[in-house]
Tab-separated table of C-alpha atoms in Angstrom:
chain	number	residue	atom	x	y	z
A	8	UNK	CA	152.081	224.968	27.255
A	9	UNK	CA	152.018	224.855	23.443
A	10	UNK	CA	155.256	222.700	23.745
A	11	UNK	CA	153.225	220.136	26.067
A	12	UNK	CA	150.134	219.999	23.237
A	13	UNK	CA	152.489	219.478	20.759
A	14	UNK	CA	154.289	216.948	22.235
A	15	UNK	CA	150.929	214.949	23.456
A	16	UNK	CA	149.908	215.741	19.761
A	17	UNK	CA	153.132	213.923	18.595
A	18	UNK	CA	152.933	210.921	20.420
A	19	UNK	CA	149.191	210.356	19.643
A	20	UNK	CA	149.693	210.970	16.202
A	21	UNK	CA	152.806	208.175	16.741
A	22	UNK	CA	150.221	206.091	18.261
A	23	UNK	CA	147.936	206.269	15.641
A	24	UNK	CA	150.297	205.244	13.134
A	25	UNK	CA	151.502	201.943	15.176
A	26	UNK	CA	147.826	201.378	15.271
A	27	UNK	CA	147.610	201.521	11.489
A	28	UNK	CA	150.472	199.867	10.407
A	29	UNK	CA	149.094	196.616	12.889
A	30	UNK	CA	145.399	197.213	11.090
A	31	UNK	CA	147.557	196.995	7.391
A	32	UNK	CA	149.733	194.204	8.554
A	33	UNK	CA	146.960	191.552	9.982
A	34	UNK	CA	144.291	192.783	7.157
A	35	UNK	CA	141.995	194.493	9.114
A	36	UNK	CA	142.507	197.720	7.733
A	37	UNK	CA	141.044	195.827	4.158
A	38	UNK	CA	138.094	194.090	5.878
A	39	UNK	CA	136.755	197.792	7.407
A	40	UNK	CA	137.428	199.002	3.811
A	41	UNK	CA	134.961	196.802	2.747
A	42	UNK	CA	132.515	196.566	5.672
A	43	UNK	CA	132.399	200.286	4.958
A	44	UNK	CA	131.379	199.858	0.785
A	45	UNK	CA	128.905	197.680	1.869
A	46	UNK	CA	127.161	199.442	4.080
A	47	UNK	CA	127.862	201.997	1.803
A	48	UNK	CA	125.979	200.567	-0.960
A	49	UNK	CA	123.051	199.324	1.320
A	50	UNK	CA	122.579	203.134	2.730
A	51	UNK	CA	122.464	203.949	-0.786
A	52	UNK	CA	120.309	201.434	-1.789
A	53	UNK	CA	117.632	201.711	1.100
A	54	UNK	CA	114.670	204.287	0.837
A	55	UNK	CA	112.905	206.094	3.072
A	56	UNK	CA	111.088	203.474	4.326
A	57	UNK	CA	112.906	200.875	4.503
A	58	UNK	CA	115.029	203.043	6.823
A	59	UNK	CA	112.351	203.808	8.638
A	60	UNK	CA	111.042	200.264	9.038
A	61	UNK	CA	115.160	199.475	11.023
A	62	UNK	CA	114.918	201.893	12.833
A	63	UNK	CA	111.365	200.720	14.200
A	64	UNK	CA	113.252	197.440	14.262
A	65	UNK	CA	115.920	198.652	16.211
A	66	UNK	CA	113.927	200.499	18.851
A	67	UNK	CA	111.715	197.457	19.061
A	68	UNK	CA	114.902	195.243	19.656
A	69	UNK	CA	116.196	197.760	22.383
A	70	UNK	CA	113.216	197.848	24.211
A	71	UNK	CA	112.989	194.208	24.035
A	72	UNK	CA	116.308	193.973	25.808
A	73	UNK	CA	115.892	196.552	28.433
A	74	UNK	CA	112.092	194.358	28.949
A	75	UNK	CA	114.634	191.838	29.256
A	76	UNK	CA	116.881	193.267	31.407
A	77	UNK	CA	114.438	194.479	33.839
A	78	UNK	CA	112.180	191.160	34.473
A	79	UNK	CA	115.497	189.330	34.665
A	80	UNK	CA	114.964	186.653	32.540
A	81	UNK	CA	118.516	185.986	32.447
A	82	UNK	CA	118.152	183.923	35.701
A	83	UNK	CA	115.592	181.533	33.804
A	84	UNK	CA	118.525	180.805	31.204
A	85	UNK	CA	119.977	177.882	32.717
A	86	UNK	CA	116.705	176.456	32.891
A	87	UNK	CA	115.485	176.792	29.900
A	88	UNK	CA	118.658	175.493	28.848
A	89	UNK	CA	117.908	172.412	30.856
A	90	UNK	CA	114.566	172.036	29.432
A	91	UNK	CA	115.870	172.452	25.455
A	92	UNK	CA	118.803	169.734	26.320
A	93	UNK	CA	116.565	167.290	28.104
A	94	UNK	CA	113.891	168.110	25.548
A	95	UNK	CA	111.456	169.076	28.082
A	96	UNK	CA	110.243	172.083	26.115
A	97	UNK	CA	109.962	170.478	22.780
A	98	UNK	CA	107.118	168.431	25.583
A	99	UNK	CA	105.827	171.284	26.556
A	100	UNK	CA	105.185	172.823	23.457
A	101	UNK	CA	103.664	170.144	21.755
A	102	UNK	CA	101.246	170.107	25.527
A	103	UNK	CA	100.576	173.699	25.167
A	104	UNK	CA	99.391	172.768	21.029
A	105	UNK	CA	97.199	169.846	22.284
A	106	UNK	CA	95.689	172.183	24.646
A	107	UNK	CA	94.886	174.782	21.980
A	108	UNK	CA	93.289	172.082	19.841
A	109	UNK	CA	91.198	171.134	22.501
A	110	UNK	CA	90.098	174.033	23.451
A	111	UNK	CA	89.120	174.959	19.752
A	112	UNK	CA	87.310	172.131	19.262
A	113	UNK	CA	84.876	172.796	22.456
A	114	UNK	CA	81.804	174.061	22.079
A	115	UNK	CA	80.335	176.348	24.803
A	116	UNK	CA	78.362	173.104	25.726
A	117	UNK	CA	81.291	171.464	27.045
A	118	UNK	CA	82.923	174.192	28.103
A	119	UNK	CA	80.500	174.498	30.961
A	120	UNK	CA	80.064	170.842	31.372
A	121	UNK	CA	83.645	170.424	32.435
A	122	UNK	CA	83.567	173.739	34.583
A	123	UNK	CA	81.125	172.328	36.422
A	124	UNK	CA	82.536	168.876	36.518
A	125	UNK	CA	85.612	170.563	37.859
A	126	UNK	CA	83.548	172.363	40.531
A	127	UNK	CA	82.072	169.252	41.679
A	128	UNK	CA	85.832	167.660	41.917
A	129	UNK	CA	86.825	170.819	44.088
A	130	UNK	CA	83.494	170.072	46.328
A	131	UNK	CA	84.208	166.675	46.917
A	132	UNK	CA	88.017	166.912	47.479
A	133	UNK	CA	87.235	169.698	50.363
A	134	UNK	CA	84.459	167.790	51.770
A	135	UNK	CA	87.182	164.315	51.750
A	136	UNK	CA	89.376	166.830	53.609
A	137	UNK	CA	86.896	168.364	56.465
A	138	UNK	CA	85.468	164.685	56.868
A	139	UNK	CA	89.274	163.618	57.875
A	140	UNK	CA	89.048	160.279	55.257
A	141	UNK	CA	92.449	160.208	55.179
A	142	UNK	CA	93.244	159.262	58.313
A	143	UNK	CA	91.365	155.777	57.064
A	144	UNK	CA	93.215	155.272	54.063
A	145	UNK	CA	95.776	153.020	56.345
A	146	UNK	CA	92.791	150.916	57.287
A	147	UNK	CA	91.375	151.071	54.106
A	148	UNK	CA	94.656	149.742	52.185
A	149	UNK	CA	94.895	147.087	54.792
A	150	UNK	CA	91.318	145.819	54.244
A	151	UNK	CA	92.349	145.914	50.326
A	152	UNK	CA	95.244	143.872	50.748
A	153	UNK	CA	94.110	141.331	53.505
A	154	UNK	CA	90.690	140.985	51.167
A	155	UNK	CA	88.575	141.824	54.163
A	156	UNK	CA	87.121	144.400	51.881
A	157	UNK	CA	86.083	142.027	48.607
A	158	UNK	CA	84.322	139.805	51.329
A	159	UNK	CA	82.537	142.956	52.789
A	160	UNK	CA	81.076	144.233	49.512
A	161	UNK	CA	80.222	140.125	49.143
A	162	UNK	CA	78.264	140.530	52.938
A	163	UNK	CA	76.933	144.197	51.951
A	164	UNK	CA	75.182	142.670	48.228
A	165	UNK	CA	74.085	139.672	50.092
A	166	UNK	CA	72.700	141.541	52.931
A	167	UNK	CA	70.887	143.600	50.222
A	168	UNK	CA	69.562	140.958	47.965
A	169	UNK	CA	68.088	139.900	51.276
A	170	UNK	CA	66.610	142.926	51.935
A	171	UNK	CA	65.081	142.851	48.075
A	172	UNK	CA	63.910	139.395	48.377
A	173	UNK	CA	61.623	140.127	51.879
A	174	UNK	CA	58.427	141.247	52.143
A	175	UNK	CA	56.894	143.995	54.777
A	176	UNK	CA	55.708	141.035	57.099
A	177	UNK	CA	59.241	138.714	56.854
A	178	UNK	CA	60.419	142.279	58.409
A	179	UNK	CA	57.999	142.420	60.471
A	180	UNK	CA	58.859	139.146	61.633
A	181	UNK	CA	62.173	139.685	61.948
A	182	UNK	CA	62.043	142.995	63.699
A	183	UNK	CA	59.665	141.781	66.279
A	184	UNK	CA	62.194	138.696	66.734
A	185	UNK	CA	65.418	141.157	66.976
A	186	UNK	CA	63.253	143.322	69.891
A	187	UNK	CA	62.099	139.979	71.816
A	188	UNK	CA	66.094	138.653	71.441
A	189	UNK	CA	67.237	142.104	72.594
A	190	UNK	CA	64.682	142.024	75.370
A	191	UNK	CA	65.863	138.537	76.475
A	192	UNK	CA	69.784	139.455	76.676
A	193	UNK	CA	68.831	142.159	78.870
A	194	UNK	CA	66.733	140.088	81.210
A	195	UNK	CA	69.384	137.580	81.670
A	196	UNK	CA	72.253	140.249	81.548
A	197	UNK	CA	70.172	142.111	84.131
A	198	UNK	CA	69.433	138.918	86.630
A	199	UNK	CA	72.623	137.297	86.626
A	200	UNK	CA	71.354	134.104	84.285
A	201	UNK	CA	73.860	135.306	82.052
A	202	UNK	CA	76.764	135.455	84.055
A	203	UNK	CA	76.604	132.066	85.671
A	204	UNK	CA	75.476	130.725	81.907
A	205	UNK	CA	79.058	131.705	81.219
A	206	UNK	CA	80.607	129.945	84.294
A	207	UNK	CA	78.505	126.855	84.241
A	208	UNK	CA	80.100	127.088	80.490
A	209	UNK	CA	83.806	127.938	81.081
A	210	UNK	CA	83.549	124.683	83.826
A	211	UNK	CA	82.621	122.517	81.765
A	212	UNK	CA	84.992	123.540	79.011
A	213	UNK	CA	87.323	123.047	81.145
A	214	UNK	CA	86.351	119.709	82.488
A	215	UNK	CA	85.523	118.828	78.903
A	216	UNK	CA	82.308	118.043	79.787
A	217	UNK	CA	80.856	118.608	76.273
A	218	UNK	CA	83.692	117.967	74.571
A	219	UNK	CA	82.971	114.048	76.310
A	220	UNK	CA	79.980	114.000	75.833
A	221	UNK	CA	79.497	114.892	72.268
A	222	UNK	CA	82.154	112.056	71.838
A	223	UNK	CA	79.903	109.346	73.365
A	224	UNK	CA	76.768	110.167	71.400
A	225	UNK	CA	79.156	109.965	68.570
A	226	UNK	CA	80.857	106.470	70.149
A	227	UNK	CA	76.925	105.291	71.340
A	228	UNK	CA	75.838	106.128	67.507
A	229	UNK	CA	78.624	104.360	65.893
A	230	UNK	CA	78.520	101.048	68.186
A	231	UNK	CA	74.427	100.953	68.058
A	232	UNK	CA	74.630	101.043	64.091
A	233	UNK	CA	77.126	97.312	64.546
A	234	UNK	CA	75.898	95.733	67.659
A	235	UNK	CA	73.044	92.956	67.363
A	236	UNK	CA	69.593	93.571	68.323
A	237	UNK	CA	68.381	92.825	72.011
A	238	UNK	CA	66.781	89.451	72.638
A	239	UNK	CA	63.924	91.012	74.234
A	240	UNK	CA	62.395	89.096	77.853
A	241	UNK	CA	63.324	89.003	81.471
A	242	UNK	CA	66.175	87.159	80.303
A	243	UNK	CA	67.519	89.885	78.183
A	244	UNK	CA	67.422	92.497	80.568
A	245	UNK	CA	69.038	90.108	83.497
A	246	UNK	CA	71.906	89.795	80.944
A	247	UNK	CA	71.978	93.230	80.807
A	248	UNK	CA	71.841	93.998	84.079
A	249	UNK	CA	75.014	91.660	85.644
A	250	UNK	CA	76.974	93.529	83.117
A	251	UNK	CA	79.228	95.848	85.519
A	252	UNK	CA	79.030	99.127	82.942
A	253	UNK	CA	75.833	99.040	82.729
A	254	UNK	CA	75.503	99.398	86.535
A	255	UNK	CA	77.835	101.879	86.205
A	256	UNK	CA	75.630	103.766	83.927
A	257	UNK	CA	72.711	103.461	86.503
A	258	UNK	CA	74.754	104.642	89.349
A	259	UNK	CA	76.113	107.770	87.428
A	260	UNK	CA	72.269	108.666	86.369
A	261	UNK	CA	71.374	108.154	90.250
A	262	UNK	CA	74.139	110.264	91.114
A	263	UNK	CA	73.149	112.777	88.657
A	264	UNK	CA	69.436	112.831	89.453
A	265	UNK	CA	70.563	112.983	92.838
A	266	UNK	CA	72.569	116.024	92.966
A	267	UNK	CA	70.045	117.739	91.057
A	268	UNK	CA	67.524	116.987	93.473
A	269	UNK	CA	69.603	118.588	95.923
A	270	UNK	CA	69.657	121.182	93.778
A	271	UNK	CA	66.415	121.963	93.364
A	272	UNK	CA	65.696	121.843	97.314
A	273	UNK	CA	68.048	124.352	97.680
A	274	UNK	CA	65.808	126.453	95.820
């Protein structure tokens, strides 16, 4: 047994001279010299206090690291890393000073103006969401970009300049017109006039019977403005007469007054 310690002994001791003749040959041996005069010379120089004051340090530093350790900030380091390359945080410091400044140079006064300004943001931005307004923002952007909206504000200050500009009986007026009109529709919606308004109507759009006739007034105004004036006498209206268009003319009134006779019998 005491041949086995002093063997291990040996070859330890052995070891620990390899290790000091590498520590002498590369310098190190030199360098912990020194490392150990000066700290040394700072133990010797250091009171009480000072002493006292590292070690604080030191146990501060520790506990610092184990806070560290145990919120696992280490997982934020490649982010913060991000933000200090990008220069993100160098942003977000100068933000966080701004907001200091601001908020030291706010009086109570404003303090509580902007709380309650804030409040009234939150009110309005839950009452947008229970009315369901966003579901009109498509509409909304259309009528922006078609200008259907500019021409409605036009119609809504118009229709209220109006309104400023009347008196209680123009609304009177105009109230007791709007009931008789309402009244009126409903008669003739009611009896039928309505409905066969709109046929008699759609036939003679498409028989452009209107469309004709508006063109003859226009034709009859045009050609009465040019032609000479009538001579007047039986002699006139004989010369009239053989023409064959007017006899046209005075068949087609016959005919008309004729059907509408008929017309009228019928009822």
């Amino acid at each position: 047994m005491a041949a086995v310690m002093a063997e291990t002994s040996q070859d330890e001791l052995q070891r620990a001279q390899e290790a000091l003749v590498h520590l002498v040959q590369n310098g190190d041996l030199e360098r912990i010299v020194h490392l150990a005069r000066l700290s040394g010379a700072a133990a010797d120089s250091m009171s009480d206090e000072m002493v006292g004051r590292l070690a604080g340090l030191a146990s501060d530093g520790l506990e610092l690291v184990d806070q560290v350790t145990r919120s696992q900030v280490a997982r934020a380091l490649p982010a913060i890393s991000s933000l200090v390359g990008n220069g993100d945080l160098e942003r977000i410091v100068q933000l966080a000073r701004l907001s200091g400044a601001a908020a030291d140079s706010m009086s109570d006064e404003m303090v509580g103006r902007l709380a309650g300004l804030a409040s009234d943001g939150m009110d309005l931005l839950d009452r947008v969401n229970r009315s369901q307004v966003v579901n009109a923002l498509p509409a909304i952007s259309a009528l922006v970009e078609n200008g259907d909206l500019e021409r409605i504000v036009h119609l809504a200050r118009m229709a209220g300049a109006a309104g400023d500009s009347m008196n209680d009986e123009m609304v009177s007026r105009l109230a007791t017109l709007a009931t008789d009109a309402m009244c009126l529709l409903d008669r003739a919606t009611r009896t039928g006039v309505m409905d066969r308004l709109l046929a008699v109507a759609e036939k003679m759009d498409q028989d452009h019977i209107l469309t004709d006739f508006l063109h003859c007034l226009s034709g009859a105004t045009e050609e009465a403005a040019s032609a000479p004036a009538p001579k007047g006498g039986l002699a006139g209206l004989w010369d009239m007469m053989k023409k064959p268009e007017t006899q046209q003319t005075i068949q087609f009134l016959m005919l008309v007054g004729k059907h509408f006779r008929s017309c009228r019998l019928r009822h």
